[in-house]
Amino acid sequence: MDFPTDFIRFLTSATRVAVLTGAGVSQESGLRTFRDAQTGLWAQYKPEDLASPEAFASDPKLVWDWYAWRREAIKGVRPNAGHYALVEMEHRIPEFTLITQNVDGLHRFAGSQNVLELHGNIQKVRCSNCGKFAEMWDEYTEQVPQCLICGGLLRPDVVWFGESLPRAELESAVEAARSCQLFFSIGTSGVVQPAASLAHAARNKGSVVVEINAEPTPLTPKVDFSFHGKSGSILPELVKAVWRI
Ligand code: BV8
Ligand code: ZN
């Protein structure tokens, strides 16, 4: 891919960069994106109808099993070249913040250090009553596993629709978006709020905004540079073009 010289020059000299990633970055690791049709048993449900406190309240076992199935699906999954290119960028840029909407843990798995998981992490499980994190649990049981301390039902440590994002992560993400020179939006449809507002916060503060996505999104008309294609190919090519590796 040919990158505009002014973009390469700007990224080469940038010292403060923020990146927002979505499910598209994990797609080439073999994980379906959030909008992709679910398969098998889950095809009859829309993710938004399972990823909510209401769904868990009305049928905790259904929601628990969906996350157990997703954890199973993630087991054999490895980061792809896009994840590793972002690790490389973090090594080369003095102030680099990786903000992710993904709950698959693949950025940390690849070696990214400064990661803000805005929507939590599916591999972590906590008590829906007292909030205590569970060390271990039975994935497939007749009943939803219960907290050893208070007996409350265990739930995945993710942010459901209608739930607030973790305050510290969100505040750090907003701070990074507002103070960066360059903001990347990568592999996200830019639909889910408040994550989707971060690119606008960056833009309003005069950052250069770059989108890398397989297809146009509502953000595309508002960015300074837009690259359409697979992040697993574009990101390694970008790292090579800037740092000759
Ligand atoms: C909240 C965890 C305050 C669970 C997730 C303001 C305006 C409008 C709506 C709202 C608003 N504020 C709140 C809302 C409601 C709601 C919302 O945004 N709804 C949407 C549907 C309109 N937001 C919330 O509820 C948030 N909470 O705001 O709290 C509050 C509190 C109380 C009462 C009111 C408000 C909570 C949002 C978090 C939800 N949890 N995940 C789980 O995973 O089970 S979000 C979930 O969906 C994922 O984590 C992910 O973040 C998101 C999907 O988005 P993407 O990552 O973008 O994935 P998607 O599939 O959409 O797109 C992938 C893109 O990649 C595509 O464009 C594709 O083309 C591209 N792609 C594919 N392959 C590749 C590629 N690109 C490059 N390379 C490839 N290979
Ligand atoms: Zn408990």
CSV table of C-alpha atoms and ligand atoms in Angstrom, one decimal:
chain,number,residue,atom,x,y,z
A,1,MET,CA,0.0,0.0,0.0
A,2,ASP,CA,1.3,3.5,-0.8
A,3,PHE,CA,1.0,5.9,2.1
A,4,PRO,CA,1.0,9.7,1.5
A,5,THR,CA,4.4,11.2,2.3
A,6,ASP,CA,3.0,13.8,4.5
A,7,PHE,CA,1.3,11.1,6.6
A,8,ILE,CA,4.5,9.1,6.9
A,9,ARG,CA,6.4,12.2,7.8
A,10,PHE,CA,3.9,13.1,10.5
A,11,LEU,CA,3.8,9.6,12.0
A,12,THR,CA,7.6,9.5,12.0
A,13,SER,CA,7.9,12.7,14.0
A,14,ALA,CA,4.8,12.0,16.3
A,15,THR,CA,5.5,11.6,20.0
A,16,ARG,CA,1.9,11.2,21.2
A,17,VAL,CA,-0.3,8.7,19.5
A,18,ALA,CA,-3.7,7.2,20.5
A,19,VAL,CA,-5.3,4.1,18.8
A,20,LEU,CA,-8.8,2.9,19.1
A,21,THR,CA,-9.4,-0.7,18.0
A,22,GLY,CA,-12.5,-2.7,17.4
A,23,ALA,CA,-13.5,-6.3,16.4
A,24,GLY,CA,-12.0,-5.8,12.9
A,25,VAL,CA,-8.5,-6.0,14.3
A,26,SER,CA,-9.3,-9.5,15.7
A,27,GLN,CA,-11.1,-10.7,12.6
A,28,GLU,CA,-7.9,-12.0,10.9
A,29,SER,CA,-7.2,-14.0,14.0
A,30,GLY,CA,-10.4,-15.9,13.1
A,31,LEU,CA,-12.7,-14.2,15.6
A,32,ARG,CA,-16.0,-13.1,14.1
A,33,THR,CA,-16.6,-9.4,14.4
A,34,PHE,CA,-19.5,-8.3,16.6
A,35,ARG,CA,-21.7,-7.5,13.7
A,36,ASP,CA,-21.0,-10.8,11.9
A,37,ALA,CA,-23.8,-13.3,12.0
A,38,GLN,CA,-23.4,-15.6,15.0
A,39,THR,CA,-23.3,-19.3,14.2
A,40,GLY,CA,-25.2,-22.4,15.2
A,41,LEU,CA,-27.3,-22.2,18.4
A,42,TRP,CA,-26.5,-18.5,18.7
A,43,ALA,CA,-27.6,-17.5,15.1
A,44,GLN,CA,-31.1,-16.9,16.4
A,45,TYR,CA,-29.9,-14.1,18.8
A,46,LYS,CA,-28.6,-10.6,18.2
A,47,PRO,CA,-25.5,-9.9,20.3
A,48,GLU,CA,-27.1,-6.8,21.7
A,49,ASP,CA,-30.0,-9.0,23.0
A,50,LEU,CA,-27.5,-11.2,24.9
A,51,ALA,CA,-25.0,-8.6,26.1
A,52,SER,CA,-27.2,-6.7,28.5
A,53,PRO,CA,-28.2,-6.8,32.2
A,54,GLU,CA,-31.8,-7.4,31.2
A,55,ALA,CA,-30.9,-10.5,29.3
A,56,PHE,CA,-28.8,-11.8,32.2
A,57,ALA,CA,-31.6,-11.1,34.6
A,58,SER,CA,-34.2,-12.8,32.5
A,59,ASP,CA,-32.2,-15.9,31.5
A,60,PRO,CA,-28.8,-16.0,33.3
A,61,LYS,CA,-28.0,-19.5,32.0
A,62,LEU,CA,-28.5,-18.5,28.3
A,63,VAL,CA,-26.2,-15.5,28.7
A,64,TRP,CA,-23.6,-17.5,30.8
A,65,ASP,CA,-23.5,-20.2,28.1
A,66,TRP,CA,-23.0,-17.6,25.3
A,67,TYR,CA,-19.9,-16.3,27.0
A,68,ALA,CA,-18.7,-19.8,27.8
A,69,TRP,CA,-19.1,-20.6,24.1
A,70,ARG,CA,-17.2,-17.4,23.2
A,71,ARG,CA,-14.4,-18.2,25.7
A,72,GLU,CA,-14.1,-21.6,24.1
A,73,ALA,CA,-14.0,-20.0,20.6
A,74,ILE,CA,-11.1,-17.7,21.8
A,75,LYS,CA,-9.0,-20.6,23.2
A,76,GLY,CA,-7.1,-21.5,20.0
A,77,VAL,CA,-7.0,-17.9,18.8
A,78,ARG,CA,-3.7,-16.1,18.4
A,79,PRO,CA,-2.9,-12.4,17.7
A,80,ASN,CA,-2.4,-11.6,14.1
A,81,ALA,CA,0.2,-9.3,12.3
A,82,GLY,CA,-2.0,-6.3,13.0
A,83,HIS,CA,-1.7,-6.9,16.8
A,84,TYR,CA,2.0,-7.3,16.5
A,85,ALA,CA,2.4,-4.1,14.4
A,86,LEU,CA,0.7,-2.2,17.2
A,87,VAL,CA,3.2,-3.6,19.7
A,88,GLU,CA,6.0,-2.4,17.4
A,89,MET,CA,4.4,1.1,17.3
A,90,GLU,CA,4.2,1.2,21.1
A,91,HIS,CA,7.9,0.5,21.2
A,92,ARG,CA,8.7,3.3,18.8
A,93,ILE,CA,6.4,6.1,19.9
A,94,PRO,CA,7.1,7.8,23.2
A,95,GLU,CA,3.5,8.3,24.4
A,96,PHE,CA,1.4,5.5,22.8
A,97,THR,CA,-2.1,4.6,24.2
A,98,LEU,CA,-4.0,1.6,22.9
A,99,ILE,CA,-7.7,1.9,23.6
A,100,THR,CA,-9.6,-1.2,22.7
A,101,GLN,CA,-13.3,-2.1,22.5
A,102,ASN,CA,-12.4,-5.7,22.1
A,103,VAL,CA,-12.9,-8.1,25.1
A,104,ASP,CA,-10.7,-10.9,23.7
A,105,GLY,CA,-7.5,-9.9,25.4
A,106,LEU,CA,-5.4,-10.4,22.2
A,107,HIS,CA,-3.6,-7.0,22.4
A,108,ARG,CA,-2.1,-7.9,25.8
A,109,PHE,CA,-1.5,-11.5,24.5
A,110,ALA,CA,0.5,-9.9,21.6
A,111,GLY,CA,2.6,-7.9,24.0
A,112,SER,CA,1.0,-4.4,24.1
A,113,GLN,CA,1.5,-2.9,27.5
A,114,ASN,CA,-0.5,0.3,27.7
A,115,VAL,CA,-3.9,-1.1,26.9
A,116,LEU,CA,-7.2,0.4,28.0
A,117,GLU,CA,-10.0,-2.3,27.8
A,118,LEU,CA,-13.0,0.0,27.6
A,119,HIS,CA,-15.5,-2.9,27.4
A,120,GLY,CA,-13.7,-5.3,29.8
A,121,ASN,CA,-12.3,-8.8,29.2
A,122,ILE,CA,-14.3,-11.9,28.5
A,123,GLN,CA,-11.6,-14.1,30.2
A,124,LYS,CA,-12.4,-12.5,33.5
A,125,VAL,CA,-15.4,-13.5,35.6
A,126,ARG,CA,-16.8,-11.7,38.6
A,127,CYS,CA,-19.8,-12.0,41.0
A,128,SER,CA,-22.9,-10.1,39.8
A,129,ASN,CA,-23.7,-9.4,43.4
A,130,CYS,CA,-20.6,-8.6,45.4
A,131,GLY,CA,-18.2,-8.0,42.5
A,132,LYS,CA,-15.5,-10.4,43.7
A,133,PHE,CA,-13.5,-11.8,40.9
A,134,ALA,CA,-13.6,-15.6,40.5
A,135,GLU,CA,-10.2,-17.4,40.2
A,136,MET,CA,-11.8,-20.5,38.7
A,137,TRP,CA,-15.2,-21.7,37.7
A,138,ASP,CA,-17.0,-24.6,35.9
A,139,GLU,CA,-17.7,-23.4,32.3
A,140,TYR,CA,-20.4,-25.9,31.5
A,141,THR,CA,-22.7,-26.7,34.4
A,142,GLU,CA,-26.5,-27.1,34.8
A,143,GLN,CA,-26.7,-23.8,36.8
A,144,VAL,CA,-24.8,-20.6,36.4
A,145,PRO,CA,-21.8,-20.9,38.8
A,146,GLN,CA,-22.1,-19.0,42.0
A,147,CYS,CA,-19.8,-16.8,44.0
A,148,LEU,CA,-18.0,-18.6,46.8
A,149,ILE,CA,-18.3,-15.6,49.1
A,150,CYS,CA,-21.9,-14.6,48.8
A,151,GLY,CA,-23.6,-17.1,46.5
A,152,GLY,CA,-24.3,-14.5,43.8
A,153,LEU,CA,-24.4,-15.5,40.2
A,154,LEU,CA,-21.1,-15.2,38.3
A,155,ARG,CA,-20.9,-13.1,35.2
A,156,PRO,CA,-18.3,-12.1,32.6
A,157,ASP,CA,-16.3,-9.0,33.4
A,158,VAL,CA,-17.5,-7.2,30.3
A,159,VAL,CA,-19.5,-4.0,29.9
A,160,TRP,CA,-23.0,-4.8,28.7
A,161,PHE,CA,-25.2,-2.5,26.7
A,162,GLY,CA,-26.8,0.0,29.1
A,163,GLU,CA,-23.9,-0.4,31.6
A,164,SER,CA,-21.4,2.3,32.2
A,165,LEU,CA,-17.8,1.9,31.1
A,166,PRO,CA,-15.1,1.5,33.7
A,167,ARG,CA,-14.5,5.1,34.8
A,168,ALA,CA,-10.7,5.0,35.0
A,169,GLU,CA,-10.2,3.4,31.6
A,170,LEU,CA,-12.7,5.8,30.0
A,171,GLU,CA,-11.1,8.9,31.6
A,172,SER,CA,-7.7,7.8,30.4
A,173,ALA,CA,-9.0,7.1,26.9
A,174,VAL,CA,-10.6,10.6,26.7
A,175,GLU,CA,-7.4,12.1,28.0
A,176,ALA,CA,-5.3,10.3,25.4
A,177,ALA,CA,-7.7,11.2,22.6
A,178,ARG,CA,-7.6,14.9,23.6
A,179,SER,CA,-3.8,15.1,24.0
A,180,CYS,CA,-2.6,13.0,21.1
A,181,GLN,CA,-1.1,14.4,17.9
A,182,LEU,CA,-2.4,11.4,15.9
A,183,PHE,CA,-5.5,9.3,16.5
A,184,PHE,CA,-6.0,6.0,14.7
A,185,SER,CA,-9.5,4.3,14.5
A,186,ILE,CA,-8.8,0.7,13.4
A,187,GLY,CA,-11.3,-2.1,12.7
A,188,THR,CA,-14.3,-0.5,14.2
A,189,SER,CA,-17.7,0.4,12.7
A,190,GLY,CA,-17.8,3.4,15.0
A,191,VAL,CA,-21.4,2.6,16.1
A,192,VAL,CA,-21.0,1.9,19.8
A,193,GLN,CA,-20.9,4.8,22.2
A,194,PRO,CA,-19.2,6.3,24.0
A,195,ALA,CA,-16.1,4.7,22.4
A,196,ALA,CA,-17.1,6.1,19.0
A,197,SER,CA,-16.9,9.6,20.3
A,198,LEU,CA,-13.2,9.4,21.0
A,199,ALA,CA,-12.2,10.1,17.4
A,200,HIS,CA,-14.3,13.2,17.4
A,201,ALA,CA,-12.8,14.3,20.7
A,202,ALA,CA,-9.3,14.0,19.1
A,203,ARG,CA,-10.4,15.8,16.0
A,204,ASN,CA,-11.9,18.6,18.0
A,205,LYS,CA,-8.6,19.1,19.7
A,206,GLY,CA,-6.8,19.4,16.4
A,207,SER,CA,-5.4,15.8,16.2
A,208,VAL,CA,-4.8,14.2,12.8
A,209,VAL,CA,-7.3,11.4,12.6
A,210,VAL,CA,-6.6,8.2,10.6
A,211,GLU,CA,-9.0,5.4,9.8
A,212,ILE,CA,-7.9,1.8,8.9
A,213,ASN,CA,-11.0,-0.3,8.2
A,214,ALA,CA,-12.2,-2.9,5.7
A,215,GLU,CA,-15.1,-0.7,4.7
A,216,PRO,CA,-16.2,3.0,5.0
A,217,THR,CA,-17.9,3.9,8.3
A,218,PRO,CA,-19.7,7.1,9.6
A,219,LEU,CA,-16.3,8.4,10.6
A,220,THR,CA,-14.7,8.1,7.1
A,221,PRO,CA,-15.9,11.4,5.8
A,222,LYS,CA,-14.4,13.2,8.8
A,223,VAL,CA,-10.9,11.7,8.9
A,224,ASP,CA,-7.7,13.2,7.5
A,225,PHE,CA,-6.4,9.8,6.1
A,226,SER,CA,-8.5,6.7,5.4
A,227,PHE,CA,-7.1,3.4,4.4
A,228,HIS,CA,-9.6,0.7,3.4
A,229,GLY,CA,-8.4,-2.9,3.7
A,230,LYS,CA,-7.3,-5.5,6.2
A,231,SER,CA,-5.6,-4.1,9.3
A,232,GLY,CA,-3.5,-7.3,9.4
A,233,SER,CA,-1.9,-6.2,6.2
A,234,ILE,CA,-2.0,-2.4,6.4
A,235,LEU,CA,-0.5,-2.0,9.8
A,236,PRO,CA,2.6,-4.1,9.2
A,237,GLU,CA,3.1,-2.2,5.9
A,238,LEU,CA,2.8,1.1,7.7
A,239,VAL,CA,5.3,0.1,10.4
A,240,LYS,CA,7.7,-1.0,7.6
A,241,ALA,CA,7.2,2.3,5.7
A,242,VAL,CA,7.9,4.4,8.8
A,243,TRP,CA,10.5,2.4,10.7
A,244,ARG,CA,12.0,0.3,7.9
A,245,ILE,CA,11.4,-3.0,9.8
B,1,BV8,C1,-23.0,3.4,28.1
B,1,BV8,C2,-18.8,-6.1,25.6
B,1,BV8,C3,-23.7,4.9,29.7
B,1,BV8,C4,-19.9,-7.1,25.6
B,1,BV8,C5,-19.7,-4.3,24.1
B,1,BV8,C6,-25.1,7.4,22.8
B,1,BV8,C7,-25.7,7.3,21.5
B,1,BV8,C8,-26.2,6.2,21.0
B,1,BV8,C9,-26.3,5.0,21.8
B,1,BV8,C10,-25.8,5.1,23.1
B,1,BV8,C11,-25.2,6.2,23.6
B,1,BV8,N1,-24.8,5.9,24.9
B,1,BV8,C12,-25.1,4.7,25.2
B,1,BV8,C13,-25.7,4.1,24.1
B,1,BV8,C14,-26.2,2.8,24.1
B,1,BV8,C15,-25.1,1.8,23.7
B,1,BV8,C16,-24.7,1.9,22.3
B,1,BV8,O1,-23.8,2.5,21.9
B,1,BV8,N2,-25.5,1.2,21.5
B,1,BV8,C17,-25.2,1.2,20.0
B,1,BV8,C18,-25.6,-0.2,19.5
B,1,BV8,C19,-26.0,2.3,19.3
B,1,BV8,N3,-23.9,2.0,24.5
B,1,BV8,C20,-23.9,1.5,25.8
B,1,BV8,O2,-24.8,0.9,26.3
B,1,BV8,C21,-22.6,1.6,26.5
B,1,BV8,N4,-22.8,2.1,27.8
B,1,BV8,O3,-22.9,4.2,27.3
B,1,BV8,O4,-23.2,3.7,29.4
B,1,BV8,C22,-25.1,4.6,30.1
B,1,BV8,C23,-25.3,3.9,31.3
B,1,BV8,C24,-26.7,3.7,31.6
B,1,BV8,C25,-27.7,4.1,30.8
B,1,BV8,C26,-27.4,4.7,29.6
B,1,BV8,C27,-26.1,5.0,29.2
B,1,BV8,C28,-21.9,0.3,26.6
B,1,BV8,C29,-21.3,-0.1,25.3
B,1,BV8,C30,-20.5,-1.4,25.5
B,1,BV8,C31,-21.2,-2.6,25.0
B,1,BV8,N5,-20.4,-3.8,25.1
B,1,BV8,N6,-18.9,-5.4,24.3
B,1,BV8,C32,-19.6,-8.3,24.7
B,1,BV8,O5,-18.7,-8.2,23.9
B,1,BV8,O6,-20.4,-9.3,24.8
B,1,BV8,S1,-19.7,-3.5,22.6
B,1,BV8,C33,-19.4,-4.7,21.5
B,1,BV8,O7,-19.8,-4.1,20.2
B,1,BV8,C34,-17.9,-5.0,21.2
B,1,BV8,O8,-17.2,-4.9,22.4
B,1,BV8,C35,-17.5,-3.9,20.3
B,1,BV8,O9,-17.0,-2.8,21.0
B,1,BV8,C36,-18.8,-3.5,19.7
B,1,BV8,C37,-18.8,-3.8,18.2
B,1,BV8,O10,-18.2,-2.7,17.6
B,1,BV8,P1,-16.9,-3.0,16.7
B,1,BV8,O11,-15.8,-3.4,17.5
B,1,BV8,O12,-16.8,-1.7,15.9
B,1,BV8,O13,-17.2,-4.2,15.8
B,1,BV8,P2,-18.1,-4.2,14.5
B,1,BV8,O14,-18.4,-5.6,14.2
B,1,BV8,O15,-19.3,-3.3,14.7
B,1,BV8,O16,-17.2,-3.6,13.4
B,1,BV8,C38,-16.1,-4.2,13.0
B,1,BV8,C39,-15.5,-3.3,11.9
B,1,BV8,O17,-14.3,-3.9,11.4
B,1,BV8,C40,-16.4,-3.3,10.6
B,1,BV8,O18,-16.5,-1.9,10.2
B,1,BV8,C41,-15.6,-4.1,9.6
B,1,BV8,O19,-15.8,-3.5,8.3
B,1,BV8,C42,-14.2,-4.0,10.0
B,1,BV8,N7,-13.4,-5.1,9.7
B,1,BV8,C43,-13.7,-6.4,9.7
B,1,BV8,N8,-12.6,-7.1,9.4
B,1,BV8,C44,-11.6,-6.3,9.3
B,1,BV8,C45,-12.0,-5.0,9.5
B,1,BV8,N9,-11.3,-3.9,9.4
B,1,BV8,C46,-9.9,-4.1,9.2
B,1,BV8,N10,-9.4,-5.3,9.0
B,1,BV8,C47,-10.2,-6.4,9.0
B,1,BV8,N11,-9.6,-7.6,8.8
B,2,ZN,ZN,-20.3,-12.5,45.6
